[in-house]
Short mmCIF file of C-alpha atoms in Angstrom, two decimals:
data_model
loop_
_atom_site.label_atom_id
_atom_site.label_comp_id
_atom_site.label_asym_id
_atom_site.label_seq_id
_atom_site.Cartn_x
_atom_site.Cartn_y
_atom_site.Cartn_z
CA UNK A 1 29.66 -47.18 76.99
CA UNK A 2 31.88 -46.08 74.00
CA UNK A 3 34.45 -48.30 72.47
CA UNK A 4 36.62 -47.33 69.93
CA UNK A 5 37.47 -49.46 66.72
CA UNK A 6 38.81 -53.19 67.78
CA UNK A 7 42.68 -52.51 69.50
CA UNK A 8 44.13 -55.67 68.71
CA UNK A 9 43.63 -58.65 66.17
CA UNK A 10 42.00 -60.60 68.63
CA UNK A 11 39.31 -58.48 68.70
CA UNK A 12 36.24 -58.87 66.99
CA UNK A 13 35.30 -56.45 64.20
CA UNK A 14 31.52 -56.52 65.09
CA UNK A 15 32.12 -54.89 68.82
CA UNK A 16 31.00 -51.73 67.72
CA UNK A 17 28.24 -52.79 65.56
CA UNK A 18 26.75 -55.55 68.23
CA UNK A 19 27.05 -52.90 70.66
CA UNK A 20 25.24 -50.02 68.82
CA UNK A 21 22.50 -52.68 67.90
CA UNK A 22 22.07 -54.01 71.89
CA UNK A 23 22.01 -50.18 72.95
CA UNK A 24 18.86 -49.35 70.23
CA UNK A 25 17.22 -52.64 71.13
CA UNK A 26 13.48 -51.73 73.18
CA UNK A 27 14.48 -55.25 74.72
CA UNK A 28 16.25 -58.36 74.66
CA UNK A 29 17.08 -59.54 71.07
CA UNK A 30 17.30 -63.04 70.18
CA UNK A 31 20.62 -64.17 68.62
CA UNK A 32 19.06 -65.42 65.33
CA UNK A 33 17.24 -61.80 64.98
CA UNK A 34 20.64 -60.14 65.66
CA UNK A 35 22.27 -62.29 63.01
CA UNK A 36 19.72 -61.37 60.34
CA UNK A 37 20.10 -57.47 61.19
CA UNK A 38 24.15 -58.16 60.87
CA UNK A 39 23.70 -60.20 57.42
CA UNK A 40 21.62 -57.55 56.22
CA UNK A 41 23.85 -55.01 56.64
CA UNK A 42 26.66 -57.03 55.53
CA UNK A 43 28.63 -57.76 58.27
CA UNK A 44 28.61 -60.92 58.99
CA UNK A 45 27.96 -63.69 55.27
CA UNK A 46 24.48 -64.90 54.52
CA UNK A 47 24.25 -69.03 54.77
CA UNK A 48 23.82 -71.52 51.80
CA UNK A 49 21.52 -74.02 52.62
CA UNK A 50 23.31 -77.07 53.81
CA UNK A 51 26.60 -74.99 54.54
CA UNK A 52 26.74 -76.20 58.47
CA UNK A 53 30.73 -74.90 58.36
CA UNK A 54 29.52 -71.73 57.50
CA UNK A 55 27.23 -71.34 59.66
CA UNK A 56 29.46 -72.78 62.41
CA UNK A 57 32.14 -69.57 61.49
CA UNK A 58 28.89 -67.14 61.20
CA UNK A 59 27.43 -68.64 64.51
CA UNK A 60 31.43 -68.47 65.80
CA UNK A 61 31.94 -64.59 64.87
CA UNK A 62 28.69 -63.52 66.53
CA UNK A 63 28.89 -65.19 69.83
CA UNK A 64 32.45 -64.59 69.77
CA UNK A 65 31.95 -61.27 69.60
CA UNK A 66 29.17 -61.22 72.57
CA UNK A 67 31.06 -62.55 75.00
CA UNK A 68 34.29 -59.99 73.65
CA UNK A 69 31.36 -57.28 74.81
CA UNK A 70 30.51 -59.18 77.93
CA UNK A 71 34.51 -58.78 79.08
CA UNK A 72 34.90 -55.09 78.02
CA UNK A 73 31.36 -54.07 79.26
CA UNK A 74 31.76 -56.19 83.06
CA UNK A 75 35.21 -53.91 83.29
CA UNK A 76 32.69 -50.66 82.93
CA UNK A 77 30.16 -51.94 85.50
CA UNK A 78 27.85 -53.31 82.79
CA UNK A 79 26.74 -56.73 82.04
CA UNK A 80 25.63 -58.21 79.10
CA UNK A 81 23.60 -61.05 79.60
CA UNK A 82 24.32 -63.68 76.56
CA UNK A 83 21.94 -65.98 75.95
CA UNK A 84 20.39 -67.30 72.73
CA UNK A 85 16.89 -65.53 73.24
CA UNK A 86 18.02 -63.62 75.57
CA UNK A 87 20.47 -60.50 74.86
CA UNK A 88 20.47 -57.98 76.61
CA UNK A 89 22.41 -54.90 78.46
CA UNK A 90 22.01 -53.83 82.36
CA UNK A 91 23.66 -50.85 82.14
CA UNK A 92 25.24 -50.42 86.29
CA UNK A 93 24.29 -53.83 86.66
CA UNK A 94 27.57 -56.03 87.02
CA UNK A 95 26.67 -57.72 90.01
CA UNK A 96 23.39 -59.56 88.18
CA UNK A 97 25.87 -61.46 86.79
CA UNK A 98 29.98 -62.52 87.05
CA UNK A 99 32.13 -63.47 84.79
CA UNK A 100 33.06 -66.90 86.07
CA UNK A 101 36.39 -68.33 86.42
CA UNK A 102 35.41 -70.82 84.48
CA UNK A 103 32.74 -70.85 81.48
CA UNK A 104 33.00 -73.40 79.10
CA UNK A 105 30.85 -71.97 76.39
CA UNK A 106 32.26 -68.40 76.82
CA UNK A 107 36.10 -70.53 76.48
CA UNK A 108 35.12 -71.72 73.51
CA UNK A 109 34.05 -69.06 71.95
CA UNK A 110 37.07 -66.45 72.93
CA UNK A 111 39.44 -68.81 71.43
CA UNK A 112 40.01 -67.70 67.76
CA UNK A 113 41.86 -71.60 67.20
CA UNK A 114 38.20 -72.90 67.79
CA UNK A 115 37.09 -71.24 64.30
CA UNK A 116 39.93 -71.43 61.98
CA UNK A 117 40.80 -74.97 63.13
CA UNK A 118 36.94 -76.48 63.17
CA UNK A 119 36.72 -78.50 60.18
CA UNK A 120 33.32 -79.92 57.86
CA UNK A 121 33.76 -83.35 59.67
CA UNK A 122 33.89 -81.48 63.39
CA UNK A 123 30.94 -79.06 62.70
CA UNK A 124 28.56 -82.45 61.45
CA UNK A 125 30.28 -84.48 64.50
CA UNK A 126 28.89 -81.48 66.80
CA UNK A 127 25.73 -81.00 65.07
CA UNK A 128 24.95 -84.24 65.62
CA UNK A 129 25.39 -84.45 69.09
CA UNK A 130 23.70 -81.71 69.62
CA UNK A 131 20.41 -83.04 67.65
CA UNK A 132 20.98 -86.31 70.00
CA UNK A 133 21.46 -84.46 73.18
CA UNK A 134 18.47 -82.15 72.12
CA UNK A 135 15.90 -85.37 70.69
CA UNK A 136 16.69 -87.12 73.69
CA UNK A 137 16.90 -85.83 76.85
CA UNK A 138 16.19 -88.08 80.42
CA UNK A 139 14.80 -86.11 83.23
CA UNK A 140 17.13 -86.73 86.03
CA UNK A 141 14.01 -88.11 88.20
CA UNK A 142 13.75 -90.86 84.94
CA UNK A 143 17.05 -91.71 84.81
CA UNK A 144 17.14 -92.70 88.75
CA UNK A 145 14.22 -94.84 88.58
CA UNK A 146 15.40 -96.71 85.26
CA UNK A 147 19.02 -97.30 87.57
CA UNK A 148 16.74 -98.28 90.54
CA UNK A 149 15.30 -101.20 88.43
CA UNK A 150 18.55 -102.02 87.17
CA UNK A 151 19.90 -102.03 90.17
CA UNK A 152 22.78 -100.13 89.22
CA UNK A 153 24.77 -96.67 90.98
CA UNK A 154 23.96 -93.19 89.63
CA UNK A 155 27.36 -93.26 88.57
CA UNK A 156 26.96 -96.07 86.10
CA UNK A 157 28.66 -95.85 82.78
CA UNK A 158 26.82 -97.02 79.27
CA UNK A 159 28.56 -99.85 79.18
CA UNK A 160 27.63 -100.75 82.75
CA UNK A 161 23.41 -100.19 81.68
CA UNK A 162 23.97 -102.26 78.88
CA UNK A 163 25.84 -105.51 80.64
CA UNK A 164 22.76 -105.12 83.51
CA UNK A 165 20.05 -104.42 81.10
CA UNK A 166 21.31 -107.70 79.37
CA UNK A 167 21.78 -110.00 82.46
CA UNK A 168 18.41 -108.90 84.07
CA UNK A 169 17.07 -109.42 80.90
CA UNK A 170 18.09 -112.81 80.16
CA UNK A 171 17.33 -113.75 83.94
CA UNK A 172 13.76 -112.81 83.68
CA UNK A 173 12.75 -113.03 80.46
CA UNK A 174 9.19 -114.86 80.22
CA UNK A 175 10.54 -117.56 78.26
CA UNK A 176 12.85 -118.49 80.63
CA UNK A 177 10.50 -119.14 83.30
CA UNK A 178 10.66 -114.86 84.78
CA UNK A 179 7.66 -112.61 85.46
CA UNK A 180 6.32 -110.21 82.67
CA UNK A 181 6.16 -107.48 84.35
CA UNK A 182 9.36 -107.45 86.15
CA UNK A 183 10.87 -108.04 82.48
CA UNK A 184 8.91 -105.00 80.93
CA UNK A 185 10.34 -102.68 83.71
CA UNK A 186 13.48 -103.99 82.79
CA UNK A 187 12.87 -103.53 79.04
CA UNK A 188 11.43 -99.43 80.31
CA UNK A 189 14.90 -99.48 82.23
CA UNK A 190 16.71 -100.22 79.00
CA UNK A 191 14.63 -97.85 76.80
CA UNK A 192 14.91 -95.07 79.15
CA UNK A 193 18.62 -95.64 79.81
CA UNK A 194 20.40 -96.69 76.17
CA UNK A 195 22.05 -93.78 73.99
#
């Protein structure tokens, strides 16, 4: 494929050099490997430690500019697949993959508002969700048996686990006169369940 420089402001000044760099790859790059060779060559800034917003606008410009690829390359009958350690270009290979109608990631990252308007507070906000979301994960199989011993629908909200967790608690606690090991399923329930 050959692209010539960026025709509009919405497009991403590394097209040309992501694209040169996927089309020299031996094999799928890994996004943090493709940021290095960019930030060596000075096209995209090198990190401070501790600087999550720039990182988050570094991060932003990169995949930003992947999925810019993805659109212009799908149009030539290529696809790009984008994925963190995964990048990679099927050249006649559209149909491997679509651009869906929807994306949420890819949505995210083709809207330019997303970078300029992400402030410090919203970058640690999203960090942090992501280290929660990342630390602690239930298996879908775990989170159905902890609702099973709650007694509660799949489609039960936090607030919902916690008002059970606390009822069945109280109502079998050994204390109270309830079995221990109905009340330590309970207690695995809760464990497995809480945020």
């Amino acid at each position: 494929m050959s692209l010539s420089s960026p025709a509009s402001a919405d497009d991403n000044p590394l097209l040309l050099p992501l694209l040169a760099r996927l089309q020299a790859a031996e094999g799928p790059c890994k996004l943090h490997e493709l940021m290095t060779q960019l930030q060596a060559d000075g096209l995209l800034p090198r990190g401070q430690a501790g600087d999550d917003l720039g990182l988050f606008r570094t991060n932003f410009l990169l995949m930003n500019g992947l999925y810019q690829l993805q659109g212009l390359l799908s149009r030539q009958g290529d696809w790009l697949a984008v994925s963190p350690l995964d990048l990679h270009i099927d050249v006649g290979q559209v149909s491997r993959g679509s651009l869906q109608a929807s994306d949420p990631l890819r949505d995210y990252y083709l809207d330019w508002q997303n970078l300029w308007q992400t402030d410090e507070a919203e970058v640690t906000a999203l960090l942090a969700g992501f280290w929660q979301a990342f630390c602690y994960q239930v298996e879908p199989a775990a989170r159905l048996a902890a609702l099973a011993v709650l007694e509660l629908p799949q489609s039960a909200s936090q607030a919902d686990i916690r008002r059970r967790w606390k009822a069945l608690a109280l109502a079998h606690h050994p204390d109270r006169g309830g079995e221990v090991g109905r009340f330590q399923a309970i207690e695995l329930a809760w464990r497995t369940l809480r945020d």
